[in-house]
Amino acid sequence: MEKTYHFTGIKGSGMSALALMLHQMGKKVQGSDSTDYFFTQRGLEQAGVPLLPFDEKNIKPEFELIAGNAFRDDNNVEIAFAHKNGFPFKRYHEFLGHFMEDFISIGVAGAHGKTSTTGMLAHVMSNIVDTSYLIGDGTGRGNANSKYFVFESDEYERHFMPYHPEYTIMTNIDFDHPDYFEGIEDVTAAFQDYANNIKNGIFAYGEDVNLRKLTAKAPIYYYGFEANDDYRAENLIRSTRGSSFDAYFRGQLLGHFVVPAYGKHNVLNALSVVAVCHNLGLDMVEVADHLLTFRGVKRRFTEKKVGEIIIIDDFAHHPTEIEATLDAARQKYPDREIVAVFQPHTFTRTIAFADEFAAVLDHADTVYLAQIYGSAREVDHHEITAQDLADKVRKPAKVVDLDNISPLLDHDRAVYVFMGAGNIQKYEIAFEKLLGQISTNLQ
């Protein structure tokens, strides 16, 4: 009898990608989740994967159960039912650790840039050699006969520890998730443990002092802009059309590469992709061709135009990510007003990084703050508010509510950068709706 894979929390970004991948491999897949709409469900619906509301009736003893990491007995009826009846299940990262053993696997780890880099690597490699992949924006591609498997390797709660890939990229080490990690030393220790799992090669950003501290049985190749990096980008040109650079490996020219993406961080992401592909022996001309056609991933600098107004949607929710996103907006639109619309994500992160958030938001011309989006894992002790954060920003800053988004209209031909990991898209949709109403009334 054909096995059914049931996903509890199938709309999660990693879960939806994994479900899609198994479905494409010919497996029987279904899943359950909240009935709220999530951008990740579109691909599942198009593939015909059944999406069910949470219900203990979804659980059968013969099913292979895969559970999202956020779900427990006290917040999910399916997990409680499975525990009560002794039905085994694997967490997402536990299942993935076993799954990747059938391929030559390449993980992408780092506090920031995982999804964009995974997407870029998956795009390039899958156009050159048969590659399955799992991207944190909900995108997955599966072929049981693939030689390679590219996936996102998440450090939160040390979820990457069941992974033992042949190769990994490490984009950076930074302190985030203050609800779990105790500080930068704790984060670095987690990456050190992960580095010990890697079999054949680590590609690490060379200007990150904490990545430079790592040791491993596998060789470590550093990439960046400095003379002591193994893989080095030179002759960097950033324009309103994207970025280009020459890549060298220990003094040997690998080629000229153009990536239609913005911000210095995306040059580094592209360089890490070049490094991996070079190490795997892939043709550098083909790598350059396919880097040029990369169109980004979901919720990472996603753009749309409404009349003369540019709206950018980005997942940025850490100061380092906000700085990179605003840098990218400045590169592409140097002559426009940049308006940041930011929703702080989790009270613990907002408290831990309040001063850093204020400093990087000052890179915009004007700042609007949505109310803090609390996590299900925490309780609001009223230690900080969005207004407290607005008071720290030196540029003009206001707090806006979802039911009154009209203050955002006070700008002409601006670039609006909506950023956050909560429900910031609801603010974006409300703003677009308001713009549509104004346009209709003017006709």
Short mmCIF file of C-alpha atoms in Angstrom, two decimals:
data_model
loop_
_atom_site.label_atom_id
_atom_site.label_comp_id
_atom_site.label_asym_id
_atom_site.label_seq_id
_atom_site.Cartn_x
_atom_site.Cartn_y
_atom_site.Cartn_z
CA MET A 1 0.00 0.00 0.00
CA GLU A 2 1.31 3.44 -0.94
CA LYS A 3 2.51 5.48 2.03
CA THR A 4 0.83 8.82 2.77
CA TYR A 5 2.93 11.69 4.09
CA HIS A 6 0.89 13.97 6.35
CA PHE A 7 2.30 17.42 7.21
CA THR A 8 1.03 19.10 10.37
CA GLY A 9 1.63 22.77 9.62
CA ILE A 10 2.03 22.35 5.86
CA LYS A 11 1.88 26.09 5.11
CA GLY A 12 5.17 26.76 6.91
CA SER A 13 7.82 27.92 4.45
CA GLY A 14 10.07 24.88 4.85
CA MET A 15 7.19 22.46 5.28
CA SER A 16 5.39 23.57 2.10
CA ALA A 17 8.61 23.29 0.10
CA LEU A 18 9.27 19.79 1.45
CA ALA A 19 5.69 18.73 0.73
CA LEU A 20 5.98 20.01 -2.85
CA MET A 21 9.24 18.18 -3.33
CA LEU A 22 7.85 14.84 -2.11
CA HIS A 23 4.75 15.33 -4.28
CA GLN A 24 6.92 15.87 -7.36
CA MET A 25 8.80 12.67 -6.49
CA GLY A 26 5.51 10.79 -6.85
CA LYS A 27 4.74 10.47 -3.14
CA LYS A 28 1.21 10.76 -1.77
CA VAL A 29 1.15 14.00 0.24
CA GLN A 30 -1.45 15.88 2.26
CA GLY A 31 -1.30 18.42 5.06
CA SER A 32 -3.15 20.52 7.57
CA ASP A 33 -2.84 24.09 8.82
CA SER A 34 -4.69 27.24 9.81
CA THR A 35 -7.39 28.31 7.36
CA ASP A 36 -5.76 31.78 7.10
CA TYR A 37 -4.17 32.46 3.72
CA PHE A 38 -0.37 32.15 3.49
CA PHE A 39 1.65 32.93 0.36
CA THR A 40 3.22 29.46 0.57
CA GLN A 41 -0.05 27.65 -0.16
CA ARG A 42 -0.32 28.80 -3.77
CA GLY A 43 2.16 26.22 -5.06
CA LEU A 44 0.51 23.45 -3.03
CA GLU A 45 -2.91 24.33 -4.44
CA GLN A 46 -1.58 24.37 -7.99
CA ALA A 47 -0.01 20.94 -7.44
CA GLY A 48 -3.29 19.53 -6.10
CA VAL A 49 -1.95 18.74 -2.63
CA PRO A 50 -4.92 18.43 -0.21
CA LEU A 51 -4.92 21.22 2.41
CA LEU A 52 -7.02 20.43 5.49
CA PRO A 53 -7.89 22.30 8.69
CA PHE A 54 -6.23 20.96 11.84
CA ASP A 55 -8.20 17.92 13.05
CA GLU A 56 -7.20 14.76 14.91
CA LYS A 57 -9.14 12.81 12.27
CA ASN A 58 -6.35 13.69 9.81
CA ILE A 59 -3.98 11.41 11.73
CA LYS A 60 -3.82 7.72 10.84
CA PRO A 61 -1.38 5.19 12.34
CA GLU A 62 -0.18 4.09 8.90
CA PHE A 63 0.73 7.66 7.84
CA GLU A 64 4.26 9.05 7.87
CA LEU A 65 3.74 12.10 10.09
CA ILE A 66 5.91 15.23 9.71
CA ALA A 67 5.30 18.01 12.22
CA GLY A 68 6.20 21.67 12.07
CA ASN A 69 8.59 22.72 14.81
CA ALA A 70 6.18 25.20 16.41
CA PHE A 71 3.44 22.66 17.18
CA ARG A 72 3.08 20.92 20.56
CA ASP A 73 0.46 19.09 22.61
CA ASP A 74 -0.75 22.34 24.15
CA ASN A 75 -1.31 24.21 20.88
CA ASN A 76 -2.22 21.56 18.28
CA VAL A 77 -4.86 18.83 18.38
CA GLU A 78 -3.02 16.62 15.89
CA ILE A 79 0.22 16.52 17.87
CA ALA A 80 -1.73 15.87 21.08
CA PHE A 81 -3.62 13.02 19.40
CA ALA A 82 -0.43 11.48 18.02
CA HIS A 83 1.22 11.55 21.44
CA LYS A 84 -1.87 10.20 23.18
CA ASN A 85 -2.05 7.23 20.82
CA GLY A 86 1.67 6.58 20.58
CA PHE A 87 1.88 7.46 16.86
CA PRO A 88 5.49 8.32 15.96
CA PHE A 89 6.29 11.46 14.03
CA LYS A 90 9.37 13.36 12.89
CA ARG A 91 9.97 17.05 13.13
CA TYR A 92 10.73 18.81 9.85
CA HIS A 93 14.48 18.97 10.45
CA GLU A 94 14.64 15.34 11.65
CA PHE A 95 12.92 14.11 8.48
CA LEU A 96 15.13 16.28 6.30
CA GLY A 97 18.29 14.91 7.92
CA HIS A 98 17.38 11.39 6.74
CA PHE A 99 16.05 12.52 3.37
CA MET A 100 19.27 14.21 2.21
CA GLU A 101 21.34 11.05 2.65
CA ASP A 102 20.24 9.90 -0.83
CA PHE A 103 21.94 12.86 -2.57
CA ILE A 104 25.10 14.93 -2.67
CA SER A 105 23.68 17.63 -0.42
CA ILE A 106 24.57 21.32 -0.19
CA GLY A 107 23.19 23.31 2.74
CA VAL A 108 22.98 27.08 3.02
CA ALA A 109 23.35 28.35 6.59
CA GLY A 110 23.69 31.81 8.11
CA ALA A 111 21.85 34.31 10.25
CA HIS A 112 20.93 36.28 7.10
CA GLY A 113 20.75 35.56 3.39
CA LYS A 114 19.86 31.86 3.57
CA THR A 115 16.76 31.98 1.40
CA SER A 116 18.15 34.29 -1.29
CA THR A 117 21.38 32.30 -1.55
CA THR A 118 19.59 28.94 -1.56
CA GLY A 119 17.31 30.20 -4.32
CA MET A 120 20.24 31.49 -6.37
CA LEU A 121 22.23 28.26 -5.96
CA ALA A 122 19.18 26.11 -6.76
CA HIS A 123 18.40 28.17 -9.87
CA VAL A 124 21.93 27.96 -11.25
CA MET A 125 22.58 24.30 -10.45
CA SER A 126 19.18 22.97 -11.56
CA ASN A 127 19.74 24.59 -14.98
CA ILE A 128 23.09 22.79 -15.36
CA VAL A 129 22.70 19.42 -13.63
CA ASP A 130 19.73 17.49 -12.19
CA THR A 131 19.21 19.09 -8.78
CA SER A 132 16.40 18.84 -6.27
CA TYR A 133 16.00 21.74 -3.87
CA LEU A 134 14.13 23.09 -0.91
CA ILE A 135 13.97 26.87 -0.45
CA GLY A 136 12.67 28.71 2.60
CA ASP A 137 10.20 30.76 0.56
CA GLY A 138 7.99 27.69 0.15
CA THR A 139 9.49 26.55 -3.15
CA GLY A 140 10.56 22.95 -3.69
CA ARG A 141 11.56 20.73 -6.60
CA GLY A 142 11.92 16.99 -6.28
CA ASN A 143 13.35 14.25 -8.48
CA ALA A 144 14.33 10.96 -6.86
CA ASN A 145 17.05 10.55 -9.50
CA SER A 146 18.72 13.91 -8.83
CA LYS A 147 22.43 13.84 -8.12
CA TYR A 148 22.38 16.98 -5.96
CA PHE A 149 20.10 18.38 -3.27
CA VAL A 150 20.25 22.08 -2.29
CA PHE A 151 18.50 23.12 0.91
CA GLU A 152 18.21 25.84 3.53
CA SER A 153 19.95 24.99 6.80
CA ASP A 154 18.38 26.84 9.75
CA GLU A 155 20.29 27.50 12.97
CA TYR A 156 17.26 28.34 15.14
CA GLU A 157 17.08 25.98 18.13
CA ARG A 158 20.04 24.21 16.46
CA HIS A 159 17.68 22.64 13.92
CA PHE A 160 20.61 22.13 11.54
CA MET A 161 22.26 19.56 13.80
CA PRO A 162 20.59 16.48 12.19
CA TYR A 163 22.06 17.60 8.85
CA HIS A 164 25.31 16.03 7.59
CA PRO A 165 25.62 17.44 4.05
CA GLU A 166 28.64 17.09 1.83
CA TYR A 167 28.93 20.87 1.45
CA THR A 168 27.59 24.00 3.05
CA ILE A 169 27.64 27.75 2.50
CA MET A 170 27.81 29.91 5.65
CA THR A 171 26.79 33.49 4.83
CA ASN A 172 27.42 34.99 8.29
CA ILE A 173 27.09 34.52 12.04
CA ASP A 174 25.01 37.11 13.87
CA PHE A 175 23.06 37.24 17.11
CA ASP A 176 19.35 36.70 16.47
CA HIS A 177 16.53 34.70 18.06
CA PRO A 178 17.18 36.10 21.56
CA ASP A 179 14.33 33.89 22.79
CA TYR A 180 16.67 30.91 22.27
CA PHE A 181 20.31 31.95 21.86
CA GLU A 182 22.07 33.48 24.86
CA GLY A 183 24.42 35.65 22.82
CA ILE A 184 26.85 35.70 19.91
CA GLU A 185 29.10 33.11 21.59
CA ASP A 186 26.17 30.68 21.77
CA VAL A 187 25.35 31.24 18.09
CA THR A 188 29.01 30.72 17.12
CA ALA A 189 29.14 27.50 19.17
CA ALA A 190 26.07 26.22 17.27
CA PHE A 191 27.75 26.93 13.92
CA GLN A 192 30.90 25.20 15.14
CA ASP A 193 28.86 22.08 15.95
CA TYR A 194 27.26 22.25 12.50
CA ALA A 195 30.67 22.72 10.84
CA ASN A 196 31.78 19.46 12.42
CA ASN A 197 28.97 17.70 10.49
CA ILE A 198 30.15 18.80 7.03
CA LYS A 199 31.84 16.11 4.97
CA ASN A 200 33.58 17.69 1.96
CA GLY A 201 33.70 21.48 2.05
CA ILE A 202 32.57 24.69 3.79
CA PHE A 203 32.23 28.01 1.93
CA ALA A 204 32.26 30.83 4.48
CA TYR A 205 32.13 34.62 4.18
CA GLY A 206 35.69 35.69 4.91
CA GLU A 207 35.04 39.06 6.52
CA ASP A 208 32.91 37.55 9.30
CA VAL A 209 35.17 37.36 12.36
CA ASN A 210 33.12 34.59 13.94
CA LEU A 211 33.18 32.44 10.80
CA ARG A 212 36.96 32.86 10.78
CA LYS A 213 37.04 31.22 14.23
CA LEU A 214 35.54 27.96 13.00
CA THR A 215 37.49 24.76 12.59
CA ALA A 216 36.37 21.65 10.73
CA LYS A 217 37.46 18.30 9.36
CA ALA A 218 36.31 19.45 5.90
CA PRO A 219 38.31 22.18 4.14
CA ILE A 220 37.03 25.73 4.66
CA TYR A 221 37.04 28.05 1.64
CA TYR A 222 36.53 31.74 2.40
CA TYR A 223 34.84 34.08 -0.06
CA GLY A 224 34.64 37.87 -0.10
CA PHE A 225 36.41 41.03 -1.27
CA GLU A 226 39.70 40.75 0.62
CA ALA A 227 43.14 39.52 -0.52
CA ASN A 228 43.16 36.63 1.96
CA ASP A 229 39.88 35.15 0.66
CA ASP A 230 40.10 31.96 -1.41
CA TYR A 231 37.25 33.10 -3.67
CA ARG A 232 37.39 36.82 -4.32
CA ALA A 233 35.19 39.35 -6.13
CA GLU A 234 37.01 42.18 -7.90
CA ASN A 235 36.08 45.01 -10.27
CA LEU A 236 32.64 45.34 -8.67
CA ILE A 237 30.20 47.58 -10.52
CA ARG A 238 26.82 48.39 -8.98
CA SER A 239 24.21 50.08 -11.15
CA THR A 240 20.46 50.57 -11.38
CA ARG A 241 20.35 47.38 -13.49
CA GLY A 242 22.15 45.12 -11.00
CA SER A 243 25.71 44.21 -10.07
CA SER A 244 28.69 42.72 -11.91
CA PHE A 245 32.09 41.43 -10.79
CA ASP A 246 35.05 39.27 -11.73
CA ALA A 247 35.53 36.13 -9.62
CA TYR A 248 38.95 34.71 -8.77
CA PHE A 249 40.00 31.51 -7.03
CA ARG A 250 43.40 31.97 -5.38
CA GLY A 251 44.48 34.34 -8.15
CA GLN A 252 42.93 32.34 -11.03
CA LEU A 253 40.23 34.22 -12.97
CA LEU A 254 37.03 32.15 -13.06
CA GLY A 255 34.99 34.57 -15.16
CA HIS A 256 32.87 37.70 -15.27
CA PHE A 257 29.48 37.45 -13.57
CA VAL A 258 26.40 39.66 -13.68
CA VAL A 259 23.53 39.26 -11.23
CA PRO A 260 20.27 41.24 -11.69
CA ALA A 261 20.04 41.89 -7.95
CA TYR A 262 20.84 44.82 -5.70
CA GLY A 263 22.93 45.43 -2.61
CA LYS A 264 26.45 44.32 -1.69
CA HIS A 265 25.02 41.27 0.09
CA ASN A 266 23.71 39.87 -3.20
CA VAL A 267 27.18 40.11 -4.76
CA LEU A 268 28.48 38.00 -1.87
CA ASN A 269 25.59 35.56 -2.30
CA ALA A 270 26.45 35.21 -6.00
CA LEU A 271 30.15 34.75 -5.20
CA SER A 272 29.34 31.91 -2.80
CA VAL A 273 27.29 30.24 -5.58
CA VAL A 274 30.21 30.61 -7.99
CA ALA A 275 32.52 29.07 -5.35
CA VAL A 276 30.33 26.01 -4.82
CA CYS A 277 29.81 25.45 -8.54
CA HIS A 278 33.55 25.80 -9.21
CA ASN A 279 34.33 23.27 -6.48
CA LEU A 280 31.81 20.84 -7.99
CA GLY A 281 33.46 21.18 -11.39
CA LEU A 282 30.54 22.89 -13.15
CA ASP A 283 31.17 24.99 -16.23
CA MET A 284 31.74 28.64 -15.26
CA VAL A 285 30.29 29.98 -18.51
CA GLU A 286 27.04 28.16 -17.78
CA VAL A 287 27.11 29.42 -14.19
CA ALA A 288 27.44 33.00 -15.49
CA ASP A 289 24.59 32.48 -17.98
CA HIS A 290 22.18 31.26 -15.31
CA LEU A 291 23.15 33.81 -12.65
CA LEU A 292 22.06 36.41 -15.18
CA THR A 293 18.54 34.90 -15.35
CA PHE A 294 17.97 34.63 -11.58
CA ARG A 295 14.80 36.52 -10.68
CA GLY A 296 14.88 36.26 -6.91
CA VAL A 297 12.78 34.41 -4.36
CA LYS A 298 9.45 35.18 -2.75
CA ARG A 299 9.34 37.98 -0.18
CA ARG A 300 12.94 39.03 -0.83
CA PHE A 301 12.96 42.47 -2.49
CA THR A 302 9.77 41.64 -4.41
CA GLU A 303 8.66 44.69 -6.40
CA LYS A 304 5.47 46.01 -7.91
CA LYS A 305 4.50 49.35 -9.42
CA VAL A 306 1.26 51.21 -8.68
CA GLY A 307 1.14 54.26 -10.92
CA GLU A 308 4.34 56.21 -10.20
CA ILE A 309 4.81 54.50 -6.83
CA ILE A 310 7.20 51.58 -6.28
CA ILE A 311 6.29 49.05 -3.57
CA ILE A 312 8.91 46.60 -2.32
CA ASP A 313 8.06 43.62 -0.10
CA ASP A 314 10.85 42.07 1.95
CA PHE A 315 11.14 39.57 4.81
CA ALA A 316 13.81 41.68 6.57
CA HIS A 317 13.26 41.53 10.34
CA HIS A 318 16.79 41.91 11.81
CA PRO A 319 18.85 45.14 11.74
CA THR A 320 21.46 43.60 9.42
CA GLU A 321 18.74 42.56 6.95
CA ILE A 322 17.02 45.96 7.05
CA GLU A 323 20.33 47.68 6.31
CA ALA A 324 20.92 45.37 3.32
CA THR A 325 17.39 45.88 1.96
CA LEU A 326 17.56 49.68 2.20
CA ASP A 327 21.02 49.60 0.58
CA ALA A 328 19.54 47.61 -2.31
CA ALA A 329 16.66 50.10 -2.66
CA ARG A 330 19.13 53.02 -2.77
CA GLN A 331 21.18 51.27 -5.45
CA LYS A 332 18.20 50.67 -7.72
CA TYR A 333 16.39 53.97 -7.02
CA PRO A 334 19.09 56.54 -6.18
CA ASP A 335 16.92 59.54 -7.05
CA ARG A 336 13.74 58.54 -5.22
CA GLU A 337 12.56 59.08 -1.66
CA ILE A 338 12.90 55.83 0.29
CA VAL A 339 10.04 55.22 2.74
CA ALA A 340 10.53 52.36 5.19
CA VAL A 341 7.40 50.65 6.55
CA PHE A 342 8.66 48.23 9.18
CA GLN A 343 6.86 45.83 11.49
CA PRO A 344 9.04 44.66 14.41
CA HIS A 345 8.79 40.87 14.79
CA THR A 346 8.69 39.50 18.37
CA PHE A 347 8.99 41.52 21.55
CA THR A 348 12.22 39.78 22.56
CA ARG A 349 13.95 40.75 19.32
CA THR A 350 12.64 44.33 19.48
CA ILE A 351 13.91 44.75 23.06
CA ALA A 352 17.29 43.18 22.23
CA PHE A 353 17.89 45.30 19.10
CA ALA A 354 15.93 48.52 19.68
CA ASP A 355 18.95 50.82 19.24
CA GLU A 356 20.22 48.87 16.22
CA PHE A 357 16.76 48.97 14.57
CA ALA A 358 16.63 52.74 15.05
CA ALA A 359 20.11 53.20 13.58
CA VAL A 360 19.47 51.22 10.38
CA LEU A 361 15.99 52.66 9.86
CA ASP A 362 17.69 56.06 9.69
CA HIS A 363 19.03 54.91 6.29
CA ALA A 364 15.53 55.58 4.93
CA ASP A 365 14.20 59.09 4.34
CA THR A 366 10.98 58.53 6.26
CA VAL A 367 9.96 55.71 8.59
CA TYR A 368 6.58 54.21 9.49
CA LEU A 369 6.26 51.51 12.11
CA ALA A 370 3.50 48.93 12.39
CA GLN A 371 2.58 47.52 15.78
CA ILE A 372 4.96 44.83 17.04
CA TYR A 373 4.02 41.35 15.82
CA GLY A 374 4.32 39.00 18.79
CA SER A 375 5.32 35.39 18.41
CA ALA A 376 3.17 32.51 19.64
CA ARG A 377 6.23 31.51 21.68
CA GLU A 378 6.22 34.64 23.87
CA VAL A 379 4.09 36.86 26.09
CA ASP A 380 3.87 40.65 25.80
CA HIS A 381 5.05 42.02 29.14
CA HIS A 382 4.54 45.60 27.85
CA GLU A 383 8.27 46.33 28.08
CA ILE A 384 8.40 47.96 24.63
CA THR A 385 6.01 49.38 22.02
CA ALA A 386 6.30 50.48 18.42
CA GLN A 387 6.13 54.09 19.62
CA ASP A 388 9.16 53.50 21.85
CA LEU A 389 11.07 52.42 18.75
CA ALA A 390 9.77 55.37 16.72
CA ASP A 391 11.06 57.74 19.42
CA LYS A 392 14.59 56.37 18.89
CA VAL A 393 14.60 56.98 15.12
CA ARG A 394 16.16 60.31 14.14
CA LYS A 395 14.48 60.55 10.73
CA PRO A 396 10.74 61.42 10.65
CA ALA A 397 8.97 58.37 12.16
CA LYS A 398 5.32 57.57 12.88
CA VAL A 399 3.37 54.54 14.06
CA VAL A 400 0.53 53.47 11.76
CA ASP A 401 -2.35 51.10 12.38
CA LEU A 402 -3.90 48.70 9.92
CA ASP A 403 -7.25 50.51 10.07
CA ASN A 404 -5.66 53.86 9.12
CA ILE A 405 -2.85 53.60 6.62
CA SER A 406 -3.48 57.05 5.08
CA PRO A 407 -0.36 58.77 6.55
CA LEU A 408 1.63 56.83 3.96
CA LEU A 409 0.07 58.97 1.22
CA ASP A 410 2.18 62.01 2.17
CA HIS A 411 4.92 61.18 -0.36
CA ASP A 412 5.25 61.75 -4.10
CA ARG A 413 6.75 59.11 -6.43
CA ALA A 414 8.31 57.39 -3.43
CA VAL A 415 9.73 53.89 -3.05
CA TYR A 416 7.88 52.17 -0.19
CA VAL A 417 9.84 49.32 1.40
CA PHE A 418 7.54 47.10 3.49
CA MET A 419 9.65 44.93 5.81
CA GLY A 420 8.87 42.31 8.43
CA ALA A 421 8.30 38.63 9.21
CA GLY A 422 4.81 38.99 10.72
CA ASN A 423 1.72 40.22 8.88
CA ILE A 424 3.27 43.32 7.29
CA GLN A 425 1.75 42.23 3.98
CA LYS A 426 -1.67 43.17 5.37
CA TYR A 427 -0.42 46.76 5.70
CA GLU A 428 0.93 46.60 2.16
CA ILE A 429 -2.40 45.28 0.83
CA ALA A 430 -4.31 48.00 2.71
CA PHE A 431 -2.03 50.66 1.21
CA GLU A 432 -2.47 49.27 -2.31
CA LYS A 433 -6.23 49.21 -1.80
CA LEU A 434 -6.16 52.85 -0.68
CA LEU A 435 -4.12 53.82 -3.72
CA GLY A 436 -6.63 52.00 -5.92
CA GLN A 437 -9.54 53.88 -4.37
CA ILE A 438 -7.83 57.22 -4.91
CA SER A 439 -7.05 56.34 -8.53
CA THR A 440 -10.69 55.37 -9.13
CA ASN A 441 -12.00 58.60 -7.60
CA LEU A 442 -9.68 60.67 -9.76
CA GLN A 443 -10.92 59.09 -13.00
#
